[in-house]
Tab-separated table of C-alpha atoms in Angstrom:
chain	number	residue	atom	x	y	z
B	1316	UNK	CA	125.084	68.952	140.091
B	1317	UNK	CA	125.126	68.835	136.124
B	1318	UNK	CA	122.754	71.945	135.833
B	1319	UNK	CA	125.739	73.951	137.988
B	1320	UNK	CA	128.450	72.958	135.738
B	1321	UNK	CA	126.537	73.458	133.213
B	1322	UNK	CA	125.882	76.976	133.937
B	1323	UNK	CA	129.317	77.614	135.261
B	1324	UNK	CA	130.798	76.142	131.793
B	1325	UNK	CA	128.125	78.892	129.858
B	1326	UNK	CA	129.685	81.797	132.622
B	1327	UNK	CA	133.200	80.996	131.732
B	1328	UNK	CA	132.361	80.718	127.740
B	1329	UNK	CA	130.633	84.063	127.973
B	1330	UNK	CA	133.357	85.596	130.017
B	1331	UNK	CA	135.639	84.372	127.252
B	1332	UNK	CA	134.038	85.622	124.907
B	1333	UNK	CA	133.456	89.175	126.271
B	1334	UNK	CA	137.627	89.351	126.747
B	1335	UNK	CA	137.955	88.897	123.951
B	1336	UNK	CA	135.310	91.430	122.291
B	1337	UNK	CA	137.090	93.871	124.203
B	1338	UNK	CA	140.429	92.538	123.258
B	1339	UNK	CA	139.641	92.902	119.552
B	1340	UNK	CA	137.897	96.546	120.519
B	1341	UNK	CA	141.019	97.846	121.402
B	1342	UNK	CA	143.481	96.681	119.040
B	1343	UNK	CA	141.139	98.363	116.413
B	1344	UNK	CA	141.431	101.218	118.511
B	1345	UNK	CA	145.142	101.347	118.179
B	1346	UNK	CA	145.462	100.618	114.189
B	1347	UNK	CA	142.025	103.091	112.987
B	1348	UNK	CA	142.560	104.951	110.706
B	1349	UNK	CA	140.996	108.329	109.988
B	1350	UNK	CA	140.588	109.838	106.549
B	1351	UNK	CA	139.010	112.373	104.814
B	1352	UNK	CA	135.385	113.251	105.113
B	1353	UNK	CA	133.547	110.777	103.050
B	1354	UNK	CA	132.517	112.697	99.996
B	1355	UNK	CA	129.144	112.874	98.448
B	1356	UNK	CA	127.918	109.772	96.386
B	1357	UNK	CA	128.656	109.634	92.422
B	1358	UNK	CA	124.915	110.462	91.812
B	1359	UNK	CA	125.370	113.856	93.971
B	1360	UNK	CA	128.476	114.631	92.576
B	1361	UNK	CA	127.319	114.173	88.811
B	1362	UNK	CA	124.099	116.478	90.220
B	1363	UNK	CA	126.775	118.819	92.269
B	1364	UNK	CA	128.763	119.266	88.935
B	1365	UNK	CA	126.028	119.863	86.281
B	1366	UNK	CA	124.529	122.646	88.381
B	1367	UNK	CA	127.970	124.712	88.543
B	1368	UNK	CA	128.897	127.331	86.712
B	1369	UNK	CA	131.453	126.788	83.777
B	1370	UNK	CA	133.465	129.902	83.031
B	1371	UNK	CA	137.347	130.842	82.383
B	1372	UNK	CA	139.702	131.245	85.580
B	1373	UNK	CA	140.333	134.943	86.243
B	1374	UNK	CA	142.710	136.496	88.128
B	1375	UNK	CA	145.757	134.296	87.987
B	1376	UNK	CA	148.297	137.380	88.235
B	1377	UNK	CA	147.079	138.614	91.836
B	1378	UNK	CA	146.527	135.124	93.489
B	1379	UNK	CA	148.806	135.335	96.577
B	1380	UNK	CA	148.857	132.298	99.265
B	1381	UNK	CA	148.795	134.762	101.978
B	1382	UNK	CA	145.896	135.932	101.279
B	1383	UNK	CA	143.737	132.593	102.751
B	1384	UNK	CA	145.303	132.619	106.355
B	1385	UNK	CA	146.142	128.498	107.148
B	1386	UNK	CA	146.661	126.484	109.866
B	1387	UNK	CA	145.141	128.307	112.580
B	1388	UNK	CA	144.420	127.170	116.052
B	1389	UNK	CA	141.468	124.147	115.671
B	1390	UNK	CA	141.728	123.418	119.738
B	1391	UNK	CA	144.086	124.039	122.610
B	1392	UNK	CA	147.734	123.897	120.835
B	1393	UNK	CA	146.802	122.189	117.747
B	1394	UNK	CA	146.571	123.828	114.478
B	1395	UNK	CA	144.713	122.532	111.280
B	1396	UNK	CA	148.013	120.901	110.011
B	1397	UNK	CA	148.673	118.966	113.070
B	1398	UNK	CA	144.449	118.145	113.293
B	1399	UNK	CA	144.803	116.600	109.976
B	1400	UNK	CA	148.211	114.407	110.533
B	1401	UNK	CA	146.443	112.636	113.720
B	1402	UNK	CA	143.112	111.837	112.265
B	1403	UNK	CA	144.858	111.060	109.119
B	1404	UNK	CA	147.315	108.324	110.360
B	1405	UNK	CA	147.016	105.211	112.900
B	1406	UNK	CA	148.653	104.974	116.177
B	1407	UNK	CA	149.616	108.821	115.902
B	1408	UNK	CA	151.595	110.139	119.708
B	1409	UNK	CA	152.007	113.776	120.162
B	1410	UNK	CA	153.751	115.890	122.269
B	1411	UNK	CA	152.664	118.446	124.777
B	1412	UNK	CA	152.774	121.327	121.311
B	1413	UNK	CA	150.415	118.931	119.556
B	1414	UNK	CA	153.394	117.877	117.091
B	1415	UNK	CA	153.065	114.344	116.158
B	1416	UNK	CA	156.374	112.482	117.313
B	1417	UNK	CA	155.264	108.925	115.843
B	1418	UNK	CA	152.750	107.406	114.126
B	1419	UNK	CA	152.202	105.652	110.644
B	1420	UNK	CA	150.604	107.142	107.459
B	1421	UNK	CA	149.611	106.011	103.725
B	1422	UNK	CA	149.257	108.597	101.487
B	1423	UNK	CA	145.972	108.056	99.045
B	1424	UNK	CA	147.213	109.647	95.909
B	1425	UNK	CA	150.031	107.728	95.659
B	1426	UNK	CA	150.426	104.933	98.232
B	1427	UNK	CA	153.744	106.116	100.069
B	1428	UNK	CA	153.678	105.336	103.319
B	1429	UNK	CA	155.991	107.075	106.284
B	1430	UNK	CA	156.537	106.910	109.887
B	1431	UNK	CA	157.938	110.792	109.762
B	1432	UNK	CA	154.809	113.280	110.156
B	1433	UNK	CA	157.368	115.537	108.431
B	1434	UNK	CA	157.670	114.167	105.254
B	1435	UNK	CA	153.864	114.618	104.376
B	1436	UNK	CA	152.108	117.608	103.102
B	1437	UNK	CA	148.109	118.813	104.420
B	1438	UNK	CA	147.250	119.033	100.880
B	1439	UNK	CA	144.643	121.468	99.913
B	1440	UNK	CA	142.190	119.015	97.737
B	1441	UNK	CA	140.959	122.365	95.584
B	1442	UNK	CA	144.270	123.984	95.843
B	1443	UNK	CA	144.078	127.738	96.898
B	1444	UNK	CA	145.695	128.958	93.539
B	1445	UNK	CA	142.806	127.264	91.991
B	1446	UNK	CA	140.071	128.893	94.320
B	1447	UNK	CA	141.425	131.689	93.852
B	1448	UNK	CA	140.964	131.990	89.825
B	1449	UNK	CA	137.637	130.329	90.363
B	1450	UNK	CA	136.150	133.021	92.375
B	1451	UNK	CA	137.801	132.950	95.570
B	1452	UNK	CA	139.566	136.216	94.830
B	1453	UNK	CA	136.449	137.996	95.165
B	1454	UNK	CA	136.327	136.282	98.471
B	1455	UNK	CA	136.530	138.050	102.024
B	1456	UNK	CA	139.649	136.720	103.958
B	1457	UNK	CA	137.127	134.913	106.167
B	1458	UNK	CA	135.704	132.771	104.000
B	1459	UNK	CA	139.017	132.429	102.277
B	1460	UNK	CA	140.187	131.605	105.642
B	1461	UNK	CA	136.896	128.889	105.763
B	1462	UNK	CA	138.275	126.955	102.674
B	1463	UNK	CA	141.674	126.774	103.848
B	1464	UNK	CA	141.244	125.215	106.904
B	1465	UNK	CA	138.250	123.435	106.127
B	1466	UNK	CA	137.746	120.373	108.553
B	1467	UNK	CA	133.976	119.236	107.246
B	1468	UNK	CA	134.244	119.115	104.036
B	1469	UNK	CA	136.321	116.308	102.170
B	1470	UNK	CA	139.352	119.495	101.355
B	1471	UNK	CA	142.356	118.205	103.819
B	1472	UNK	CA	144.135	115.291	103.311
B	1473	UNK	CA	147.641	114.164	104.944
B	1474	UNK	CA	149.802	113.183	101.704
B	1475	UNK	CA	153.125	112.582	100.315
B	1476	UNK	CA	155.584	115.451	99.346
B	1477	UNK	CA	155.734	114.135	96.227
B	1478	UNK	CA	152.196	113.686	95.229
B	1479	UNK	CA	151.622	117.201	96.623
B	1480	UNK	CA	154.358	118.742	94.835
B	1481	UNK	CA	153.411	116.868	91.424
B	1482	UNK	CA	150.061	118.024	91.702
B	1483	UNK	CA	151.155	121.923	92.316
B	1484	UNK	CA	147.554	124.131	91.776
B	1485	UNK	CA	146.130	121.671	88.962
B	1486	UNK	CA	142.629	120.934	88.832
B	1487	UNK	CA	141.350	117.093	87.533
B	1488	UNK	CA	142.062	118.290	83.938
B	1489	UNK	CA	146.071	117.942	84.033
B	1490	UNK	CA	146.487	115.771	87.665
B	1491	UNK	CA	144.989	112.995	89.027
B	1492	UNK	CA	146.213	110.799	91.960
B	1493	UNK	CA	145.926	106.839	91.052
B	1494	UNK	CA	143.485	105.499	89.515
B	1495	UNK	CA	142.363	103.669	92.536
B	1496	UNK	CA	141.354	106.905	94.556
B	1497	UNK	CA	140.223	108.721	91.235
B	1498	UNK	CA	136.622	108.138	92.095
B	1499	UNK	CA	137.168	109.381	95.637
B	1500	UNK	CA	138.963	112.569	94.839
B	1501	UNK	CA	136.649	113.859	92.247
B	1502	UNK	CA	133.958	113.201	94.154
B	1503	UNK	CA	135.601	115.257	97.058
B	1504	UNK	CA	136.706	117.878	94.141
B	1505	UNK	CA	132.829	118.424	93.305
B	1506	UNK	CA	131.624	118.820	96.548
B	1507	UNK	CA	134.115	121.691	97.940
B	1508	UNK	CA	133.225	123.654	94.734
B	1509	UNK	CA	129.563	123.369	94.902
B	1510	UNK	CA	129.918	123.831	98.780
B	1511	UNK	CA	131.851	127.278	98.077
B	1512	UNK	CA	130.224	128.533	95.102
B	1513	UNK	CA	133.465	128.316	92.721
B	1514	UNK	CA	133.144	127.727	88.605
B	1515	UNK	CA	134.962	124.787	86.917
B	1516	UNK	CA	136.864	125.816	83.296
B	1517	UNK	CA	135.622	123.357	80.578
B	1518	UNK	CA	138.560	121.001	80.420
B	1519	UNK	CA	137.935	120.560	84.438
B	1520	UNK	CA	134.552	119.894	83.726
B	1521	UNK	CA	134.612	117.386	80.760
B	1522	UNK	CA	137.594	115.545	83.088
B	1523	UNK	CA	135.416	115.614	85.832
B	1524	UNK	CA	131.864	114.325	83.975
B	1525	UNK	CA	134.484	111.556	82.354
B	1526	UNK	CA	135.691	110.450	86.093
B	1527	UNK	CA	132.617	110.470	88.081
B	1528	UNK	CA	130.745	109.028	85.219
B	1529	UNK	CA	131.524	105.550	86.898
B	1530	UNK	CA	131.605	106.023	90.281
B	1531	UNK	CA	129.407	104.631	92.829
């Protein structure tokens, strides 16, 4: 009867259909790709930035990188390092030590990509050194220990050597990734400060009001 093939055709067009929902469901599965927290908006950030404190960095002599306690256990083997690499890249495999044996990743300061977990850095967005002579060395070691392997807040990121080792402990004022992700870090730069109490220096801030002043 015509009404039976018609609803048979309509069964086997939705069942098509659903395969290949699913279908598309899990190849996005495979290829996400995790990043860092999503900062605050421009608006907050501009806010974030006008409310902190500006005053000289202290205490450059005594900073030591011991002294904020890294890459601890975040769940059963894995550490903060190895947290960061898997939500950081797409199609990540890791062994039975949580050590990330494949994957792909594309580094946001600088666009390198790699298939060798090795050959990226867990960059600290607010580098330690520069915590530190912002007011982290009045810090306890836990809350030192907070800011270093801080998984909320938009301070990991899962970057090239390179970038990482061009950057060094420099705030906005003397290194910026490029300009495509400028927005995005600065954003993320305001928010970890205001989050942990820390002062900017003057040159940090004007950077920082310059940067943010056009971002969404």
């Amino acid at each position: 009867m015509p009404e039976i093939r018609s609803f048979r055709r309509a069964l086997t067009a939705l069942a098509g259909a659903l395969l290949l929902a699913v279908t598309t469901l899990l190849a996005g599965a495979g290829s996400a790709q995790a990043a860092l927290p999503t900062p605050v908006s421009g608006a907050t950030a501009r806010s974030y930035l006008a409310s902190l404190t500006v005053a000289a960095e202290a205490h450059a002599d005594t900073y030591d990188r011991a002294l904020f306690p890294h890459w601890i256990t975040i769940s059963g083997t894995c550490n903060t390092r190895e947290t960061v690499l898997k939500r950081d890249g797409s199609n990540v495999v890791t062994d039975s030590a949580c050590a990330s044996v494949s994957g792909n990743w594309t580094s946001a300061y600088d666009n390198v990509t790699t298939t060798s977990a090795s050959s990226f850095d867990i960059d600290h967005l607010v580098p330690l050194a520069e915590a530190w002579r912002s007011g982290a060395w009045a810090w306890s070691t836990a809350q030192r220990q907070a800011l270093a392997n801080d998984l909320t807040r938009p301070q990991l990121i899962a970057v090239s050597a390179s970038s990482n080792r061009s950057k060094g402990d420099q705030d906005p004022a003397h290194w910026l990734p490029q300009t495509s992700y400028r927005c995005v870090y600065s954003r993320a730069w305001v928010q970890v400060k205001y989050y942990y109490g820390l002062t900017v220096d003057s040159a940090e801030k004007t950077a920082l009001t310059s940067l943010l002043s056009g971002c969404a």
